[in-house]
Every structure is written in structure tokens, then in C-alpha cells.
PDB file of C-alpha atoms in Angstrom:
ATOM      1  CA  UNK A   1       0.000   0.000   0.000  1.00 44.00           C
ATOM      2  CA  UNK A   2       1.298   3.616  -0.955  1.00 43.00           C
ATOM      3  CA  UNK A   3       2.413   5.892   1.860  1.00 40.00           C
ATOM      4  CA  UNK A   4      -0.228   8.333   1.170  1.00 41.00           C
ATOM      5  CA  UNK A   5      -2.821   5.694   1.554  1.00 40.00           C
ATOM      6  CA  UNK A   6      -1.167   4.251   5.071  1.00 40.00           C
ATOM      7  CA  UNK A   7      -0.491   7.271   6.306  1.00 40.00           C
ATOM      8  CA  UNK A   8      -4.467   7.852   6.081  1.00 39.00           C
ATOM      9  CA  UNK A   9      -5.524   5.197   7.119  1.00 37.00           C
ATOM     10  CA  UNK A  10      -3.359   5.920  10.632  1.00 37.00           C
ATOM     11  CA  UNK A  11      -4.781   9.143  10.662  1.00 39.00           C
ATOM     12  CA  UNK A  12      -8.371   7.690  10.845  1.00 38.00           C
ATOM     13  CA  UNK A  13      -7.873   5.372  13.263  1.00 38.00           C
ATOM     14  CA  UNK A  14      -6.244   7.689  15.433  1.00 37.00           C
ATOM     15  CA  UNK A  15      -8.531  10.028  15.103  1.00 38.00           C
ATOM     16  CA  UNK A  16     -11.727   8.051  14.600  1.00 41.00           C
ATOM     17  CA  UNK A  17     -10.826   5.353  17.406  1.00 37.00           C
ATOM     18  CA  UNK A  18      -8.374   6.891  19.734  1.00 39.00           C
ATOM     19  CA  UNK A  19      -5.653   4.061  19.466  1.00 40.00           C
ATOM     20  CA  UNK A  20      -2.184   4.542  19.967  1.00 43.00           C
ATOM     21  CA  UNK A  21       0.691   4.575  17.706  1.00 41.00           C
ATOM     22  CA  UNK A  22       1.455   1.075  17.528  1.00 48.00           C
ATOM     23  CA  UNK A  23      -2.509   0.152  17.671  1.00 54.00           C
ATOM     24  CA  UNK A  24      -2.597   2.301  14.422  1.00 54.00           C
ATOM     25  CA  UNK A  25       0.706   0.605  12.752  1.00 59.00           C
ATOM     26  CA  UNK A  26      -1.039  -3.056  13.533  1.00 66.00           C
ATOM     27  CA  UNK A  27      -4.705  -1.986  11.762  1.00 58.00           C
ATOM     28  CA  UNK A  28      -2.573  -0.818   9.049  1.00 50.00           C
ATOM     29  CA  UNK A  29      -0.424  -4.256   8.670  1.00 56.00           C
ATOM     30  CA  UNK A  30      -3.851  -6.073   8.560  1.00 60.00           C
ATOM     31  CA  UNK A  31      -5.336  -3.764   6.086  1.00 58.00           C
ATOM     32  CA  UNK A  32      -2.490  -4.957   3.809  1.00 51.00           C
ATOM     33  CA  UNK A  33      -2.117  -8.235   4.712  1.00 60.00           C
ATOM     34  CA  UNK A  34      -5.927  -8.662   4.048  1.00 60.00           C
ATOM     35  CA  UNK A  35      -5.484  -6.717   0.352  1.00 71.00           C
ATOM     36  CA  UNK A  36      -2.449  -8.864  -0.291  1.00 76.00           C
ATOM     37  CA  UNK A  37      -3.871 -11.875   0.642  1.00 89.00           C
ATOM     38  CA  UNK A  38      -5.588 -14.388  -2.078  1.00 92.00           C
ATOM     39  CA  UNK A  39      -8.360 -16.727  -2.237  1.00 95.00           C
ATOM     40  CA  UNK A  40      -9.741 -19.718  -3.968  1.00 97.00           C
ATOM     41  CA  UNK A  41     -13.724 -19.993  -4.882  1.00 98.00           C
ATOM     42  CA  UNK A  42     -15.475 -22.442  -7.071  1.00 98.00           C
ATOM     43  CA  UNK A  43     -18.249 -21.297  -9.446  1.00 98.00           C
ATOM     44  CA  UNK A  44     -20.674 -23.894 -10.005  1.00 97.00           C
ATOM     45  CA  UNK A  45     -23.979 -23.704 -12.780  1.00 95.00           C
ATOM     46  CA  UNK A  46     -26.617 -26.366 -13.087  1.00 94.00           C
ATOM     47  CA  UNK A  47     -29.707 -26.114 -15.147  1.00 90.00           C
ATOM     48  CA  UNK A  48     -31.383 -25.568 -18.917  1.00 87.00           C
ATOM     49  CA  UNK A  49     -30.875 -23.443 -21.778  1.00 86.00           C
ATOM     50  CA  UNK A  50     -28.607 -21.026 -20.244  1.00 89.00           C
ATOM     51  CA  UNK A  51     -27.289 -18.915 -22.902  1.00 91.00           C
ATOM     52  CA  UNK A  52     -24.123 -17.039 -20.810  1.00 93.00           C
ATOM     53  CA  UNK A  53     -22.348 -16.742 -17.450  1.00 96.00           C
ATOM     54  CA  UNK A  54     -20.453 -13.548 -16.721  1.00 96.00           C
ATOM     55  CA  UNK A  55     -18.164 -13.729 -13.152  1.00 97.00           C
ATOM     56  CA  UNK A  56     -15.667 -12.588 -11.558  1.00 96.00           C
ATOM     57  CA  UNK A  57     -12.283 -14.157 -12.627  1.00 96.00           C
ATOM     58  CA  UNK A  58      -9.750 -12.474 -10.253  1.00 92.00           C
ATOM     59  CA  UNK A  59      -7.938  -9.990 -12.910  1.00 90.00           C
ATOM     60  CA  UNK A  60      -8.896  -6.165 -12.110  1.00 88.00           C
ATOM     61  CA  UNK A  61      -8.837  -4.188  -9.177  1.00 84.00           C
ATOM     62  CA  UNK A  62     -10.746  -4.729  -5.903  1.00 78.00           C
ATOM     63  CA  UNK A  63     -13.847  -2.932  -6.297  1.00 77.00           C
ATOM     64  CA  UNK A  64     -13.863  -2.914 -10.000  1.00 86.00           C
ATOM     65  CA  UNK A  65     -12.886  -6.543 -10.826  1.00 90.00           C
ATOM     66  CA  UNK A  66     -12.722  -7.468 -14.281  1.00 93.00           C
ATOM     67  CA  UNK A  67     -15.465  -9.569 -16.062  1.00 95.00           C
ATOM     68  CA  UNK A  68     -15.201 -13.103 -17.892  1.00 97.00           C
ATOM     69  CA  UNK A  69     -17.662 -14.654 -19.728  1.00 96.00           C
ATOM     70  CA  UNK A  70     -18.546 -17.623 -21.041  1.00 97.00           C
ATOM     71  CA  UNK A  71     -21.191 -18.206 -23.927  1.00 96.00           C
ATOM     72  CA  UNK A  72     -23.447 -21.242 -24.712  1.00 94.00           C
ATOM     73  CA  UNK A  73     -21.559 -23.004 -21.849  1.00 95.00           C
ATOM     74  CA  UNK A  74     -21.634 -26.765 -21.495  1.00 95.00           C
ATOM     75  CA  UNK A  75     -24.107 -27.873 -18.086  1.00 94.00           C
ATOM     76  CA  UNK A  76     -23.310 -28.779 -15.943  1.00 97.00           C
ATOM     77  CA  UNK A  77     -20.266 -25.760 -15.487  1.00 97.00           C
ATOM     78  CA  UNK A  78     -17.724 -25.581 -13.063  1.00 98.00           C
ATOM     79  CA  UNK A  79     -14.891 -22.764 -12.953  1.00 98.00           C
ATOM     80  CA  UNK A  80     -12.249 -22.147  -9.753  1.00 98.00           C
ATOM     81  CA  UNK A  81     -10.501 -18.695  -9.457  1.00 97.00           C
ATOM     82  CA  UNK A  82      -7.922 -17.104  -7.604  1.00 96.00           C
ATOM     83  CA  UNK A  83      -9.154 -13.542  -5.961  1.00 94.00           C
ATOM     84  CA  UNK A  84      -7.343 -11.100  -4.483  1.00 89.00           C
ATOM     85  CA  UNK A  85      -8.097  -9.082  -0.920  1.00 87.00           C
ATOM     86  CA  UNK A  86     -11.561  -8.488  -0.812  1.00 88.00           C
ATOM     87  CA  UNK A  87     -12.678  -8.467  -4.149  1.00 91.00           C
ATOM     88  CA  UNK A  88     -16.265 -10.174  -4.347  1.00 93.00           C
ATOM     89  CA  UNK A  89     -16.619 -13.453  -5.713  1.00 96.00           C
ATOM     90  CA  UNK A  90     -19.382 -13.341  -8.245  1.00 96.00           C
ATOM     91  CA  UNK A  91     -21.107 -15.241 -11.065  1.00 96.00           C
ATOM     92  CA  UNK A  92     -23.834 -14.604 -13.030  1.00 94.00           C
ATOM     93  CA  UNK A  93     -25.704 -17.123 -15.580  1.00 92.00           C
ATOM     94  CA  UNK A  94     -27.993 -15.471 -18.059  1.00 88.00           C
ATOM     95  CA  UNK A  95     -30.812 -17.258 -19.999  1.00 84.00           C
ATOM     96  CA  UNK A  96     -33.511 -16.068 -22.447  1.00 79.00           C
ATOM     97  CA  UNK A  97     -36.206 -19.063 -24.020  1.00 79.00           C
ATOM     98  CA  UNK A  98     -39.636 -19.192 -24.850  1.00 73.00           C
ATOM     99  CA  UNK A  99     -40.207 -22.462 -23.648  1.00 76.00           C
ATOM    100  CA  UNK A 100     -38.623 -21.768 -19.914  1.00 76.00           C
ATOM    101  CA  UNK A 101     -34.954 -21.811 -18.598  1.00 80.00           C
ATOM    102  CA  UNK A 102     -33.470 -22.727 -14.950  1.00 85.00           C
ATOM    103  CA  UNK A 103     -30.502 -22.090 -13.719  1.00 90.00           C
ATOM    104  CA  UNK A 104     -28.958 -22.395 -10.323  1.00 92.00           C
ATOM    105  CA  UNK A 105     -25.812 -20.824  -8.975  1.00 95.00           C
ATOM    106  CA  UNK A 106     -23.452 -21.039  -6.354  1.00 97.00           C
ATOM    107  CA  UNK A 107     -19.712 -20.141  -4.672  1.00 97.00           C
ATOM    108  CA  UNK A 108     -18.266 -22.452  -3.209  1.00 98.00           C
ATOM    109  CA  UNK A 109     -14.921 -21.912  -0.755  1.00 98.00           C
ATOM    110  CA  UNK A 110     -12.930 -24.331   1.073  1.00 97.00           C
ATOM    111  CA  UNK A 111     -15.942 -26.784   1.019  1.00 97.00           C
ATOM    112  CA  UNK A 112     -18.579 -24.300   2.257  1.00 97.00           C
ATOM    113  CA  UNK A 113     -20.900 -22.963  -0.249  1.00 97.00           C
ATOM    114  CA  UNK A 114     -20.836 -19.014   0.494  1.00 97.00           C
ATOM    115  CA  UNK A 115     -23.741 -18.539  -1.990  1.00 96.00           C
ATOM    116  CA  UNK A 116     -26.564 -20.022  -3.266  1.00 95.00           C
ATOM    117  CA  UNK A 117     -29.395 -18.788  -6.004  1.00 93.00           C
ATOM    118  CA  UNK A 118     -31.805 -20.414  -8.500  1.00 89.00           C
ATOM    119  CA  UNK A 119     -34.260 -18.647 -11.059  1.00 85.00           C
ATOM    120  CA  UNK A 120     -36.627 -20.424 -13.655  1.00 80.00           C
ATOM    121  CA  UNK A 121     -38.875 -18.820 -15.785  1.00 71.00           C
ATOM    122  CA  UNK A 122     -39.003 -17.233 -19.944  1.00 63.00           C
ATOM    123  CA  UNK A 123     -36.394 -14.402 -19.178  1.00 64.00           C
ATOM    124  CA  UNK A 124     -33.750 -15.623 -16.141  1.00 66.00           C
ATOM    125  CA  UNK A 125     -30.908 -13.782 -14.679  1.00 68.00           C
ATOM    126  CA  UNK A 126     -29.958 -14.936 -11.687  1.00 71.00           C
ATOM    127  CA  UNK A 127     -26.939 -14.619  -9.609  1.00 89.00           C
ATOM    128  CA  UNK A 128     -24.976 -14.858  -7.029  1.00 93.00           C
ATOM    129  CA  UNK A 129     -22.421 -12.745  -4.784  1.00 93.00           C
ATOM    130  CA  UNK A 130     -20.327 -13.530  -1.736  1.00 95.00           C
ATOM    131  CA  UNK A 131     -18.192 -11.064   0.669  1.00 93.00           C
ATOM    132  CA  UNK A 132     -14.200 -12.156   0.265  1.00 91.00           C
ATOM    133  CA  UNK A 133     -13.665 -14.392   3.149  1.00 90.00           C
ATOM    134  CA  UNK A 134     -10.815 -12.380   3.822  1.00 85.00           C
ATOM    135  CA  UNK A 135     -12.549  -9.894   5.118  1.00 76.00           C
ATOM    136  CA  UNK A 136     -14.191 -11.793   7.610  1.00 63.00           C
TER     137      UNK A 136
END
């Protein structure tokens, strides 16, 4: 992290929270260990006539990740990605038919799904969006 950036985040939690020096020098060492720090998430997508899936496959910054995507993709679809700090894992399927489309989504980390989402119906966006797990 720059030393513009550190040096403002100190400020604020001096200010803001009344700690000491070194309190301030330890919230800013696990600000960037938590930005530093990756992550591992499986996308999973089950369902019928899904025409795309757009998600979030770890290039980009944070808060304005950069987008994938995936046409006509073969169901069932599986996809693991490496994230960064506390960039949102994300995935969204996308299906348009007349006669009816489902689609079910979820992120899976470490075993645990984080998120889980269906839709059904003639028009069918669904998706689904989980907090980093390094922030929490």
C-alpha cells in the first residue's frame, strides 16, 4: 500500500478510534495483509438453456474486478478462481427461451458454499455474490 494511503488510514484510526501509535501501525499491517492476501472460490452452474455466465475471474482491481464470460456453456459448469483481498466473488448465468430456462448458482470456498441462487422462468438472470472471506 502507498504511503499516502497508510499514512491515512493511521490518521483515521487515530482520530476516529483513539488508538495509539502502535494500535494504528497493527490496523494498518492487517489492512495490507488482508489486500495482499488471495483466495480460492469455485463457481458452479446447473440447469437448462442457459445462454451465458459472466463472473468474476480475479484480474482487475478490488472494487472494479474485471469480467469473464462464457457463452453457450456446457451444463453442468464448473470454474475455480484465484481472488485477491476483498474483491467479491461473483457469477452470473444469463438465460432467455420461450419455452422456460433454470438455472442455479453457487460459490463455493474451502468446502462451504458461500452462496446459493436459482431462477426459472421465460427471461432468467440470476446470480450470485459472496463477501471475500478475507474480510471476515
Amino acid at each position: 500500500m502507498n504511503r499516502t494511503i497508510r499514512a491515512a488510514v493511521c490518521s483515521v484510526a487515530v482520530t476516529g478510534l483513539a488508538f495509539g501509535l502502535s494500535s494504528c501501525s497493527e490496523a494498518v499491517d492487517q489492512v495490507d495483509k488482508a489486500v495482499d492476501e488471495t483466495y480460492e472460490v469455485t463457481y458452479e452452474v446447473t440447469g437448462k438453456n442457459i445462454d451465458s455466465i459472466e463472473f468474476h475471474g480475479g484480474g482487475g482491481k478490488a472494487m472494479e474486478p474485471k469480467i469473464e464470460s462464457v457463452s453457450k456453456p456446457k451444463l453442468p459448469w464448473k470454474k475455480t478462481v484465484t481472488l485477491r483481498g476483498i474483491m467479491p466473488a461473483a457469477v452470473m448465468p444469463v438465460a432467455a427461451d420461450p419455452e422456460g430456462a433454470q438455472l442455479t448458482c453457487k460459490i463455493i470456498h474451502k468446502g462451504k458454499v458461500l452462496e446459493e441462487q436459482s431462477a426459472d422462468g421465460l427471461v432468467t438472470a440470476g446470480g450470485c455474490t459472496a463477501e471475500s472471506p478475507v474480510t471476515g
